Short mmCIF file of C-alpha atoms in Angstrom, two decimals:
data_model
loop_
_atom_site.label_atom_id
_atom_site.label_comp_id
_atom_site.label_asym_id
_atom_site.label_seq_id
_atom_site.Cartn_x
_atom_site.Cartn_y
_atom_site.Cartn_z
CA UNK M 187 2.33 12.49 -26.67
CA UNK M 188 6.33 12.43 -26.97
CA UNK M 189 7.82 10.20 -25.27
CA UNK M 190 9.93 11.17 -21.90
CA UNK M 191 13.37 9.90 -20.42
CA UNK M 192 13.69 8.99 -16.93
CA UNK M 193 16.60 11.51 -16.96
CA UNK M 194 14.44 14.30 -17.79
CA UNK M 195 11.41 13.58 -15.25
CA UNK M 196 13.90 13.45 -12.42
CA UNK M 197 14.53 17.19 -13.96
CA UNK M 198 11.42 18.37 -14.60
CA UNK M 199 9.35 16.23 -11.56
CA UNK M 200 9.05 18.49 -7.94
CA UNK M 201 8.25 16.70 -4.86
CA UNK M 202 5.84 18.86 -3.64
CA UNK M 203 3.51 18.89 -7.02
CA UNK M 204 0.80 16.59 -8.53
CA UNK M 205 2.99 13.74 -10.42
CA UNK M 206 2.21 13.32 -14.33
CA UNK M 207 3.64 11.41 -17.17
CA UNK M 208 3.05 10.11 -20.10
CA UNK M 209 4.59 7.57 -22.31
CA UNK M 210 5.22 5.62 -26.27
CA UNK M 211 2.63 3.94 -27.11
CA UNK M 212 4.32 0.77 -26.70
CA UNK M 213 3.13 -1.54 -23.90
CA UNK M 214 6.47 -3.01 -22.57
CA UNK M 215 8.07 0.73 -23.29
CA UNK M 216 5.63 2.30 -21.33
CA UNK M 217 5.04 0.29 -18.69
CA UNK M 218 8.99 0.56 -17.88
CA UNK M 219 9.05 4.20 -18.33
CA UNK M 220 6.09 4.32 -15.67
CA UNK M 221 8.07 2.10 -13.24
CA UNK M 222 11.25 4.45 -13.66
CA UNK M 223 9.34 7.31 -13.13
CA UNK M 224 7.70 5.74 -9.83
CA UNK M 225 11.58 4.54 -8.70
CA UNK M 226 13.02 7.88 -9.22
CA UNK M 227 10.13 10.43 -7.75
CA UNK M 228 7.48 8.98 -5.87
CA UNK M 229 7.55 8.43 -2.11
CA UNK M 230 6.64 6.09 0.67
CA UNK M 231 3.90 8.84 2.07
CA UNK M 232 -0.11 8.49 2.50
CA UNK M 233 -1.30 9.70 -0.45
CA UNK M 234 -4.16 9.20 -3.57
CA UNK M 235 -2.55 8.22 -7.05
CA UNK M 236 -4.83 8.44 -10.83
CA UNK M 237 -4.33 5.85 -13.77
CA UNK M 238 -4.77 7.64 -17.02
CA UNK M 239 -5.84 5.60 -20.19
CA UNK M 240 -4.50 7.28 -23.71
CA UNK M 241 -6.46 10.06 -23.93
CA UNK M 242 -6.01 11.30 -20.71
CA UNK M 243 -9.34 9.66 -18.83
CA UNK M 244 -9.23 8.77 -15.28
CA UNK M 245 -9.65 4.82 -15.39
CA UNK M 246 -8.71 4.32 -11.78
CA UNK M 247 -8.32 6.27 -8.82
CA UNK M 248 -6.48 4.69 -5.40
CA UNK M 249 -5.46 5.35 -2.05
CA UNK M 250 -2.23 3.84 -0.19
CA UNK M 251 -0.40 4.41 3.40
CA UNK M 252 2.71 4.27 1.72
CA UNK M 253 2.38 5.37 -2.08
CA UNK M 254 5.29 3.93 -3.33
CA UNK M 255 5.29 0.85 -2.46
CA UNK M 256 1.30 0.59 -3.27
CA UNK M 257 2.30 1.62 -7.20
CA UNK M 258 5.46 -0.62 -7.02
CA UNK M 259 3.29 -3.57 -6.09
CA UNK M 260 1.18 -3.03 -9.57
CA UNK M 261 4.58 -3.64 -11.97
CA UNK M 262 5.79 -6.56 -9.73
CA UNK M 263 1.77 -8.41 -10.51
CA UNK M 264 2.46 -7.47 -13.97
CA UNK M 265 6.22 -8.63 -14.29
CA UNK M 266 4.27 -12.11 -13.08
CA UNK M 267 2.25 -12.21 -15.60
CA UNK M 268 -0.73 -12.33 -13.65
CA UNK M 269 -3.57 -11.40 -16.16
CA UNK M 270 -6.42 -11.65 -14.28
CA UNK M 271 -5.16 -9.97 -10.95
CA UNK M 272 -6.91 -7.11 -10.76
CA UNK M 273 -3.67 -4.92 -10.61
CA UNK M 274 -2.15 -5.99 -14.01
CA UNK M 275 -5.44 -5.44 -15.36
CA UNK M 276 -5.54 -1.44 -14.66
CA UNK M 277 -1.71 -0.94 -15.88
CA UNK M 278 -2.13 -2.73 -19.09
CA UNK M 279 -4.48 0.69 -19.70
CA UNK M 280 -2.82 2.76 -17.96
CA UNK M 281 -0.63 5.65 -20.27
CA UNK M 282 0.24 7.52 -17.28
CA UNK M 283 -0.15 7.87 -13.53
CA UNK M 284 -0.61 10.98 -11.06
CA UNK M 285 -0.52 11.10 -7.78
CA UNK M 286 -0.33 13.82 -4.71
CA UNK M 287 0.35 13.66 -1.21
CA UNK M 288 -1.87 14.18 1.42
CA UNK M 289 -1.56 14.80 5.44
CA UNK M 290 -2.42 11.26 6.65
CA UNK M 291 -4.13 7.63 5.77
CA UNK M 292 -7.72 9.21 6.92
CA UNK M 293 -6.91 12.20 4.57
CA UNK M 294 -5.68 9.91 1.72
CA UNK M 295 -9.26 7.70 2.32
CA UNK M 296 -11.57 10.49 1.85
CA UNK M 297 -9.43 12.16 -0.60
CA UNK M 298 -9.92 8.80 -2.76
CA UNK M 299 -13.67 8.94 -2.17
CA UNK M 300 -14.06 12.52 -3.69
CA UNK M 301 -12.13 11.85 -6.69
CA UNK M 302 -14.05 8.97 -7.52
CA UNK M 303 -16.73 10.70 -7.28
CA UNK M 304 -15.48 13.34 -9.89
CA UNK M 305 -13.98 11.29 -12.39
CA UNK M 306 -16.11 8.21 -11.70
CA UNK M 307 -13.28 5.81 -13.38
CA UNK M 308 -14.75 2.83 -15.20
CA UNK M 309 -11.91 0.50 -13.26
CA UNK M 310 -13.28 2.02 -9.77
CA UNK M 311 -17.20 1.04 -11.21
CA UNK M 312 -16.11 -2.73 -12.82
CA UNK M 313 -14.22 -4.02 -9.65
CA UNK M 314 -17.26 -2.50 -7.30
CA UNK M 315 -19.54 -4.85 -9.28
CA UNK M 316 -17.19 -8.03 -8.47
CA UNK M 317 -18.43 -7.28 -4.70
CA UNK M 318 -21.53 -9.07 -3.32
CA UNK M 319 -24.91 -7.15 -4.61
CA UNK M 320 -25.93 -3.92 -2.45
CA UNK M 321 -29.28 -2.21 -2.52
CA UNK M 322 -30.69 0.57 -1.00
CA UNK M 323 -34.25 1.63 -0.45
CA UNK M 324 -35.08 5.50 -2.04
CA UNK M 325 -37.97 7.52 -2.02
CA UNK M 326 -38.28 9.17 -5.64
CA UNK M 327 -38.72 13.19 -5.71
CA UNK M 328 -41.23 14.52 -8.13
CA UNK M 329 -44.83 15.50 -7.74
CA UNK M 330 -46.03 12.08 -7.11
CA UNK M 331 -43.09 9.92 -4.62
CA UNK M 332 -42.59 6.69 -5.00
CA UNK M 333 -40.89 4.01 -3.14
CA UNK M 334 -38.92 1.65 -4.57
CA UNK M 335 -35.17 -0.49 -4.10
CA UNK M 336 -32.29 0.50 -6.24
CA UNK M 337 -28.72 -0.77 -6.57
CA UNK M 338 -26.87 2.21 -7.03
CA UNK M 339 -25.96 4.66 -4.63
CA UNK M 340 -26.11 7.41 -7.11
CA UNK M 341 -29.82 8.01 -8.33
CA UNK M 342 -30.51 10.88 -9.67
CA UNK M 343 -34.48 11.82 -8.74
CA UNK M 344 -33.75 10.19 -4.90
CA UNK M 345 -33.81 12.77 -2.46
CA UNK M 346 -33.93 10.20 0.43
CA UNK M 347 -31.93 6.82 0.23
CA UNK M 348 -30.74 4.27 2.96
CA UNK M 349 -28.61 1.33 2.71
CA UNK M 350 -26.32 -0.53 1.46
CA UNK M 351 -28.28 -3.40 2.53
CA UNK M 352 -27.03 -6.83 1.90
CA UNK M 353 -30.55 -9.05 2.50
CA UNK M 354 -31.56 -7.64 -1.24
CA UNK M 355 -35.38 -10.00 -0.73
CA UNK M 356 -35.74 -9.04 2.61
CA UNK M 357 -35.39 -5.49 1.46
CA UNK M 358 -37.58 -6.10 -1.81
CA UNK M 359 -40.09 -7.08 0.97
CA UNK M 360 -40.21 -4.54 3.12
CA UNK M 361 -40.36 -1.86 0.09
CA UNK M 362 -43.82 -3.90 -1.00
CA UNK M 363 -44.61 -3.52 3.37
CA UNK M 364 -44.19 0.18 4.08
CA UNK M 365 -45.95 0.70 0.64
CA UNK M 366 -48.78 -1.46 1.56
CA UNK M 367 -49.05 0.46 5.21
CA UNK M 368 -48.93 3.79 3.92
CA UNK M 369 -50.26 3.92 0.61
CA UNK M 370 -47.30 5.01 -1.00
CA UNK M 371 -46.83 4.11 -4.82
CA UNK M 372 -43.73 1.76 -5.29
CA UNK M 373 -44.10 1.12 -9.34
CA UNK M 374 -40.45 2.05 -10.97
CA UNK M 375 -42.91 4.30 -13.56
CA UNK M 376 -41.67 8.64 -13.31
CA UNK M 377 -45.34 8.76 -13.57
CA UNK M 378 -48.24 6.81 -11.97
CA UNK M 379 -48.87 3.99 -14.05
CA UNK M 380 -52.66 3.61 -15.02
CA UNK M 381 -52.50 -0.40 -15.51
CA UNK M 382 -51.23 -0.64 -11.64
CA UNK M 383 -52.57 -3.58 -9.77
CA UNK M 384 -52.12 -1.97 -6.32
CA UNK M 385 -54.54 0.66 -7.53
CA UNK M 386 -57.07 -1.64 -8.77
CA UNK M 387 -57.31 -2.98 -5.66
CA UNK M 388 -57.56 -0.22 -3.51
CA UNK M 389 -53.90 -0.62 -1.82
CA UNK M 390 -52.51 2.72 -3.65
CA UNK M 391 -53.24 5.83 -2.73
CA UNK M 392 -51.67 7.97 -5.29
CA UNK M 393 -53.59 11.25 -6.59
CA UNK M 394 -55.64 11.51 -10.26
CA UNK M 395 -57.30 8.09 -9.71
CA UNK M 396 -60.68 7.76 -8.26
CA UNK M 397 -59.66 5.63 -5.61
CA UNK M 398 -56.77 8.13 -4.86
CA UNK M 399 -56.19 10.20 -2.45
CA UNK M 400 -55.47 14.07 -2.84
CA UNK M 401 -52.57 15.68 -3.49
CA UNK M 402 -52.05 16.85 0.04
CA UNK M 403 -52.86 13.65 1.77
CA UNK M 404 -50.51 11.92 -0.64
CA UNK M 405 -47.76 14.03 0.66
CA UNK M 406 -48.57 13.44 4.22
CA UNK M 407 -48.30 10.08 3.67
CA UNK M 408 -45.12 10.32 1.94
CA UNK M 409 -43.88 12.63 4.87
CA UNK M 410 -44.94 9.62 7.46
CA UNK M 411 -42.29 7.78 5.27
CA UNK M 412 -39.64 10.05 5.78
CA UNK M 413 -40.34 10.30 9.09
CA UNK M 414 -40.41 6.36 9.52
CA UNK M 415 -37.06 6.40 7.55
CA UNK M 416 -35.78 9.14 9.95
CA UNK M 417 -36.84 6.86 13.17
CA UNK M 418 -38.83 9.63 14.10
CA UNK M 419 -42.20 7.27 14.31
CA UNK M 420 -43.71 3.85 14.29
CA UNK M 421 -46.51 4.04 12.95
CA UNK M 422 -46.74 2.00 9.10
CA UNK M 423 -45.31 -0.59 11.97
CA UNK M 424 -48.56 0.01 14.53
CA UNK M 425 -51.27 0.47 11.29
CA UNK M 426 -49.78 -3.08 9.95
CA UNK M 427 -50.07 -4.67 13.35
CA UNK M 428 -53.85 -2.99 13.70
CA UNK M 429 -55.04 -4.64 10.34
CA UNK M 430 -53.15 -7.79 11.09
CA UNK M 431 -55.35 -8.47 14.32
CA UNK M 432 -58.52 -6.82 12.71
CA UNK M 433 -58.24 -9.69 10.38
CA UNK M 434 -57.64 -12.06 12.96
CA UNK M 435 -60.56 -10.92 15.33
CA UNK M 436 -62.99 -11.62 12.21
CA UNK M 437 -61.09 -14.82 11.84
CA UNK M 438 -59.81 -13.83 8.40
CA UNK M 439 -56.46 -16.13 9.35
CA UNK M 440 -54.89 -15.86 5.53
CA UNK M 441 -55.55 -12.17 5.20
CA UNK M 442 -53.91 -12.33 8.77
CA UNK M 443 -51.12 -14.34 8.14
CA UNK M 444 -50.23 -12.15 5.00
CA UNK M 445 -50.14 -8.67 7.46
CA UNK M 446 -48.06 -10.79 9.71
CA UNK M 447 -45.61 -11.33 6.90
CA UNK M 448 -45.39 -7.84 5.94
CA UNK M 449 -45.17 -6.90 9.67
CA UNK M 450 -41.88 -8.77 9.67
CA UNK M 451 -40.53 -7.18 6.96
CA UNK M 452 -41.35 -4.05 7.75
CA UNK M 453 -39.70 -4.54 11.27
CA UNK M 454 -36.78 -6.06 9.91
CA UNK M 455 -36.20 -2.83 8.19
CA UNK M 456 -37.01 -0.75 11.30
CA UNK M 457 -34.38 -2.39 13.22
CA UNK M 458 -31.78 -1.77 10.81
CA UNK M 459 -32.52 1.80 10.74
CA UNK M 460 -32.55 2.08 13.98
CA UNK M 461 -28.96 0.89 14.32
CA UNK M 462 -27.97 3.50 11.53
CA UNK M 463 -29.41 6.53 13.05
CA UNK M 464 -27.17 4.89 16.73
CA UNK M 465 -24.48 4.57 14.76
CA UNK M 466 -24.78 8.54 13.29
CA UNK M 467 -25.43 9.70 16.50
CA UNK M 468 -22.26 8.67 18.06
CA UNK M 469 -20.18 9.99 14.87
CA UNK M 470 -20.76 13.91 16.01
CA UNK M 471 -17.76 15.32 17.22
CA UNK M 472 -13.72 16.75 16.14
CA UNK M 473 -11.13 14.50 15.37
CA UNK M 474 -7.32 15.42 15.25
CA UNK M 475 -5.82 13.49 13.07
CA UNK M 476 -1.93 12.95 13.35
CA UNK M 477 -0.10 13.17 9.92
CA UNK M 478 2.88 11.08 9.11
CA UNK M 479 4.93 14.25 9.12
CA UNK M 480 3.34 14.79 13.16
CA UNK M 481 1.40 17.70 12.64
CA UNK M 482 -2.24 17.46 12.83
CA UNK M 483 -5.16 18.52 11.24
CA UNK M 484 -8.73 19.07 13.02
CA UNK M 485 -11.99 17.34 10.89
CA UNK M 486 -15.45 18.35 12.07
CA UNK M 487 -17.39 15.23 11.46
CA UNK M 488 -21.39 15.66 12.11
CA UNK M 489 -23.48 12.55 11.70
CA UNK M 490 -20.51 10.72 10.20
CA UNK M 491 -19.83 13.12 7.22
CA UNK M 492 -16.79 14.97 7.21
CA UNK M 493 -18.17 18.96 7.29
CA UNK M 494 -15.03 21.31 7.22
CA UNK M 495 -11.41 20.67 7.90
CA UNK M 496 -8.12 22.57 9.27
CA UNK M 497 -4.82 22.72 10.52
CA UNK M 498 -4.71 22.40 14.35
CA UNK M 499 -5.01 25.94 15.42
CA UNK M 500 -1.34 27.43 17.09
CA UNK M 501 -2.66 30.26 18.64
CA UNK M 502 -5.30 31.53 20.51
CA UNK M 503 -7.21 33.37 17.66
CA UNK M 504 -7.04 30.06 15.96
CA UNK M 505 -8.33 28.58 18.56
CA UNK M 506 -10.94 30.98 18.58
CA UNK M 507 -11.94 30.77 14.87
CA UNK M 508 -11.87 26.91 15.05
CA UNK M 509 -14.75 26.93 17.70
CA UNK M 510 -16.89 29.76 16.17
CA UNK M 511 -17.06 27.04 12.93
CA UNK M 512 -17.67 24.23 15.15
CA UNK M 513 -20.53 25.98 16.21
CA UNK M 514 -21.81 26.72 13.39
CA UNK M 515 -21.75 23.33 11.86
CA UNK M 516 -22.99 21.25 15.31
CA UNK M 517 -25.94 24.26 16.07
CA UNK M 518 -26.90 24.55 12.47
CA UNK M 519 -30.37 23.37 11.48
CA UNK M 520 -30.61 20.29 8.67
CA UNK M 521 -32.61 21.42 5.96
CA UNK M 522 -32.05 18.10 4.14
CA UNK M 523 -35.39 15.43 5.31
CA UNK M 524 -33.04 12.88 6.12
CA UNK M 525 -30.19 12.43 8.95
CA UNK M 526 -27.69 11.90 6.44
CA UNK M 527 -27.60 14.05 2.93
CA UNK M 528 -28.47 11.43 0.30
CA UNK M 529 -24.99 12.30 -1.36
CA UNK M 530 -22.98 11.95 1.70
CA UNK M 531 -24.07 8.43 2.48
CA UNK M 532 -20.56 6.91 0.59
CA UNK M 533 -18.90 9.58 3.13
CA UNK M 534 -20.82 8.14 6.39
CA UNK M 535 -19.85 4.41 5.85
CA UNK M 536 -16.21 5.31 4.63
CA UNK M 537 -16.20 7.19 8.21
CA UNK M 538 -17.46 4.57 10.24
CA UNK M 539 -15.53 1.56 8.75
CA UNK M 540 -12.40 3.93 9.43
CA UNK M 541 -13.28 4.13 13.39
CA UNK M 542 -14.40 0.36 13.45
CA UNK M 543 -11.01 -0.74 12.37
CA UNK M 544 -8.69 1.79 14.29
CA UNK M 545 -10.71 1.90 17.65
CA UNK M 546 -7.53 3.52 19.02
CA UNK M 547 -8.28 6.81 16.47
CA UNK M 548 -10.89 7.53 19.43
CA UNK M 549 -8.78 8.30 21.62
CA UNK M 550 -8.36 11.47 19.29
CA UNK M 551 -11.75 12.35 19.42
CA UNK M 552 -13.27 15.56 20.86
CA UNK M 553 -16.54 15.83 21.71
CA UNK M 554 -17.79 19.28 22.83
CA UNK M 555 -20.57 20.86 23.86
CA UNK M 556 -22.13 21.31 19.76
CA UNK M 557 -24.58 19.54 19.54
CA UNK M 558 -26.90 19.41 16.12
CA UNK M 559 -30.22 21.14 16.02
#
């Protein structure tokens, strides 16, 4: 694209619009065009900003308090010739930057979140794999579930998935546990795998085989999964504990010691589930959120996932509406087997990590007399 003077994006740029530009070719040109632009039209407001690579791509999306002085911050890293830093990294690719405005910090944080999740930039995907490893224990759709530990949040045939957890061979573990206790396949196969040494021995229950079970007591062993996941029951825990002392009582002590191993695991995984669903339970209720300009906005937040959002009603009929949709979303039945929607899970943790570092963002908290279904 042609390239643009600073003189002409002060008189083409408005305030109040999604910023754009784009620059020579040239990486020294460019990268000072992009820090005139930033001098001369963006502010020091909460806000979400977009690196674009030469063909227009998202490669990064951000958030900052203060926008300005967040994209300033990338040219003065660069100016030092910092090559690794993470910051001249992205603006050596970047052609162009956007960036809008939004109420407040907690609007600019989930504002981030979605757009990543849109554009999926490949600078937002390489730095997340600098962080320490993450999995997360999912429970494959399909006619035949399976269980099994991924390390992406985004899987495509995983209706139900927990995590992040950091303890990646304690998790491995108690994936092998609640399979062992329920039957459950957990081979990484779409389809049962004939050459599976679980079913040769009698330890998987999954349908066609002639050990298997059928079709609908498959399922009702996956649903004792879900409903394990959901901290709804105990029981994989109680049928592992069963076996492990049937063992001992006929003084099978390795078979025994084995069960007690999986028993471990499989409680070490209960008890981080059961701080989840604590944690979820307390993030129910409306939040007024003050904006740097002082106005406030109104998020109804169920389980720790932001459902519907508005400015803080003026008047009585505003007032009014507000409640009728806050009782709509507390009231309404889940239809989703899990607490939190699969897809919303990014959403939950970005929630609570916002109220575990501003404590005082409580005090803004409303909770009424919705409660979920």
């Amino acid at each position: 694209m042609p390239s643009r003077s600073s003189k002409q994006l002060r008189a083409t740029s408005s305030p109040d619009d999604l910023r754009h530009a784009a620059y020579a070719p040239s990486t020294a040109v460019r990268r000072r065009a992009l820090l005139a632009h930033v001098r001369v039209s963006c502010a020091d407001l909460p806000g979400t900003y977009r690196m674009l690579g030469a063909t227009g791509l998202v490669i990064y999306v951000g958030k900052a308090k203060r926008l300005r002085t967040r994209l300033l911050s990338y040219f003065r890293a660069a100016q030092k010739h910092r090559r690794r830093d993470r910051q001249s990294r992205i603006l050596r690719h970047a052609h162009a930057i956007d960036w809008e405005y939004v109420h407040s910090e907690f609007a600019a944080l989930l504002r981030e979140l979605r757009l990543i999740k849109q554009y999926r930039p490949r600078f937002n995907v390489l730095l997340n794999t600098d962080e320490a490893p993450r999995g997360w224990l999912a429970l494959s759709g399909g006619p035949v579930p399976a269980l099994r530990m991924v390390l992406r949040s985004d899987v495509d045939d995983a209706p139900v998935l927990y995590g992040p957890f950091r303890r990646l061979h304690n998790l491995g573990d108690a994936v092998r546990a609640l399979a062992d206790a329920t039957g459950v396949r957990d081979c990484g196969t779409t389809r049962p795998d004939p050459s599976c040494l679980r079913a040769q021995l009698g330890m998987c229950a999954c349908p066609g085989r002639a050990a298997g079970a059928s079709p609908a007591d498959y399922h009702a062993r996956v649903a004792l999964i879900r409903d394990f996941l959901a901290g709804r029951t105990r029981a994989p825990l109680d049928a592992l504990s069963a076996r492990m002392h049937d063992a001992a009582d006929a003084w099978q002590f390795e078979r025994a010691g084995a069960l007690k191993l999986k028993h471990e695991a499989l409680a070490w995984l209960a008890g981080r589930l059961e701080r989840f669903h604590a944690g979820a339970d307390r993030l129910t209720f409306r939040y007024r959120s003050l904006g740097h300009d002082g106005t406030e906005r109104v998020y109804l937040v169920r389980r720790g996932t932001v459902r519907a959002e508005c400015a803080a009603p003026a008047t009585a009929a505003e007032t009014a509406a507000l409640d009728a949709l806050a009782t709509r979303i507390f009231a309404a039945h889940e239809v989703a087997d899990v607490d939190v929607p699969t897809h919303d899970l990014d959403e939950f943790y970005l929630v609570a990590s916002w109220f575990r570092r501003h404590p005082d963002e409580f005090a803004r908290v409303e909770r009424r007399a919705e409660r979920p279904a």
